[in-house]
Amino acid sequence: QPKSNHAVQITTRIPNKYARAYVDAFQKKSNINASLVTGQTGVQDFCFLKNTRNFLGGSARSTFVFWAALLSDSIQNVTLYHVDNHGLRNRHPNYWERFTYNWSDPSLADRIKFRLFQSEEILQ
């Protein structure tokens, strides 16, 4: 089966087995071209995220992703997600209220969406 024309590039300050697992999942399960972007400074990572064009996804708790989405003139769609798990609930019992916003600006409400994913530990 041929690879998709869509490309996914993942930035991380910690290029460990967990970051590489995301790349592997995109490549194997979704058949999407994916790669890990490494060796950049924090400023370079931020500019990379801010200059994304079609879609930007990332943790709603990441200030890099959040501010890149807010300040970008080019990103069409943003999904900021939470993974509901016991660790997050213990650290931030009000995580949804704390890291999710009801935009008053219609252009932000159209572009930036929040999404909740349930972890396997919560589902069991």
PDB file of N, CA and C in Angstrom, residues 3 5-6 13-14 21 29 33 37 44 46 60 68 70-71 79-80 82 97 102-103 115:
ATOM      1  N   LYS A   3       2.380   5.051   0.476  1.00  0.00           N
ATOM      2  CA  LYS A   3       2.303   6.044   1.539  1.00  0.00           C
ATOM      3  C   LYS A   3       1.404   7.193   1.108  1.00  0.00           C
ATOM      4  N   ASN A   5       0.145  11.124   0.744  1.00  0.00           N
ATOM      5  CA  ASN A   5       0.832  12.364   0.392  1.00  0.00           C
ATOM      6  C   ASN A   5       0.954  13.294   1.595  1.00  0.00           C
ATOM      7  N   HIS A   6       0.199  13.016   2.640  1.00  0.00           N
ATOM      8  CA  HIS A   6       0.269  13.839   3.835  1.00  0.00           C
ATOM      9  C   HIS A   6       1.550  13.514   4.597  1.00  0.00           C
ATOM     10  N   ARG A  13      11.605  17.918  22.416  1.00  0.00           N
ATOM     11  CA  ARG A  13      12.886  18.221  23.047  1.00  0.00           C
ATOM     12  C   ARG A  13      13.538  16.957  23.576  1.00  0.00           C
ATOM     13  N   ILE A  14      12.757  15.862  23.606  1.00  0.00           N
ATOM     14  CA  ILE A  14      13.260  14.595  24.132  1.00  0.00           C
ATOM     15  C   ILE A  14      13.007  13.502  23.085  1.00  0.00           C
ATOM     16  N   ALA A  21       7.756   6.292  18.939  1.00  0.00           N
ATOM     17  CA  ALA A  21       6.551   5.447  18.849  1.00  0.00           C
ATOM     18  C   ALA A  21       5.437   6.168  18.092  1.00  0.00           C
ATOM     19  N   LYS A  29       0.431   2.180  11.145  1.00  0.00           N
ATOM     20  CA  LYS A  29      -1.016   2.024  11.295  1.00  0.00           C
ATOM     21  C   LYS A  29      -1.809   2.920  10.367  1.00  0.00           C
ATOM     22  N   ASN A  33       3.347   9.313   5.877  1.00  0.00           N
ATOM     23  CA  ASN A  33       4.760   9.677   5.985  1.00  0.00           C
ATOM     24  C   ASN A  33       4.960  10.479   7.258  1.00  0.00           C
ATOM     25  N   VAL A  37      11.499  15.521  14.045  1.00  0.00           N
ATOM     26  CA  VAL A  37      12.358  16.681  13.825  1.00  0.00           C
ATOM     27  C   VAL A  37      13.204  16.859  15.079  1.00  0.00           C
ATOM     28  N   GLN A  44      13.905  27.556  17.203  1.00  0.00           N
ATOM     29  CA  GLN A  44      13.680  26.938  15.894  1.00  0.00           C
ATOM     30  C   GLN A  44      12.447  26.037  15.918  1.00  0.00           C
ATOM     31  N   PHE A  46       9.830  26.394  17.873  1.00  0.00           N
ATOM     32  CA  PHE A  46       8.664  27.274  17.931  1.00  0.00           C
ATOM     33  C   PHE A  46       8.344  27.856  16.549  1.00  0.00           C
ATOM     34  N   ALA A  60      -2.685  20.252  24.722  1.00  0.00           N
ATOM     35  CA  ALA A  60      -3.266  21.529  25.147  1.00  0.00           C
ATOM     36  C   ALA A  60      -2.452  22.164  26.267  1.00  0.00           C
ATOM     37  N   ALA A  68       2.121  29.065  19.341  1.00  0.00           N
ATOM     38  CA  ALA A  68       2.339  28.971  17.892  1.00  0.00           C
ATOM     39  C   ALA A  68       0.997  29.044  17.165  1.00  0.00           C
ATOM     40  N   LEU A  70      -1.818  30.440  18.281  1.00  0.00           N
ATOM     41  CA  LEU A  70      -2.383  31.782  18.435  1.00  0.00           C
ATOM     42  C   LEU A  70      -1.707  32.815  17.532  1.00  0.00           C
ATOM     43  N   LEU A  71      -0.392  32.727  17.420  1.00  0.00           N
ATOM     44  CA  LEU A  71       0.356  33.757  16.703  1.00  0.00           C
ATOM     45  C   LEU A  71       0.491  33.508  15.204  1.00  0.00           C
ATOM     46  N   THR A  79      -5.718  21.340  16.484  1.00  0.00           N
ATOM     47  CA  THR A  79      -6.348  20.517  17.510  1.00  0.00           C
ATOM     48  C   THR A  79      -5.405  20.445  18.698  1.00  0.00           C
ATOM     49  N   LEU A  80      -5.893  20.948  19.824  1.00  0.00           N
ATOM     50  CA  LEU A  80      -5.149  20.865  21.075  1.00  0.00           C
ATOM     51  C   LEU A  80      -5.842  19.800  21.907  1.00  0.00           C
ATOM     52  N   HIS A  82      -6.137  16.703  25.076  1.00  0.00           N
ATOM     53  CA  HIS A  82      -5.830  16.199  26.404  1.00  0.00           C
ATOM     54  C   HIS A  82      -5.934  14.682  26.334  1.00  0.00           C
ATOM     55  N   GLU A  97     -10.906  22.740  32.463  1.00  0.00           N
ATOM     56  CA  GLU A  97     -11.163  24.164  32.656  1.00  0.00           C
ATOM     57  C   GLU A  97      -9.873  24.986  32.583  1.00  0.00           C
ATOM     58  N   ASN A 102     -12.954  28.847  25.897  1.00  0.00           N
ATOM     59  CA  ASN A 102     -14.111  29.170  25.073  1.00  0.00           C
ATOM     60  C   ASN A 102     -13.784  30.490  24.392  1.00  0.00           C
ATOM     61  N   TRP A 103     -13.399  30.402  23.125  1.00  0.00           N
ATOM     62  CA  TRP A 103     -12.938  31.583  22.404  1.00  0.00           C
ATOM     63  C   TRP A 103     -14.078  32.572  22.192  1.00  0.00           C
ATOM     64  N   ARG A 115      -9.802  18.776  22.139  1.00  0.00           N
ATOM     65  CA  ARG A 115     -10.310  17.408  22.048  1.00  0.00           C
ATOM     66  C   ARG A 115      -9.807  16.584  23.223  1.00  0.00           C
TER      67      ARG A 115
END
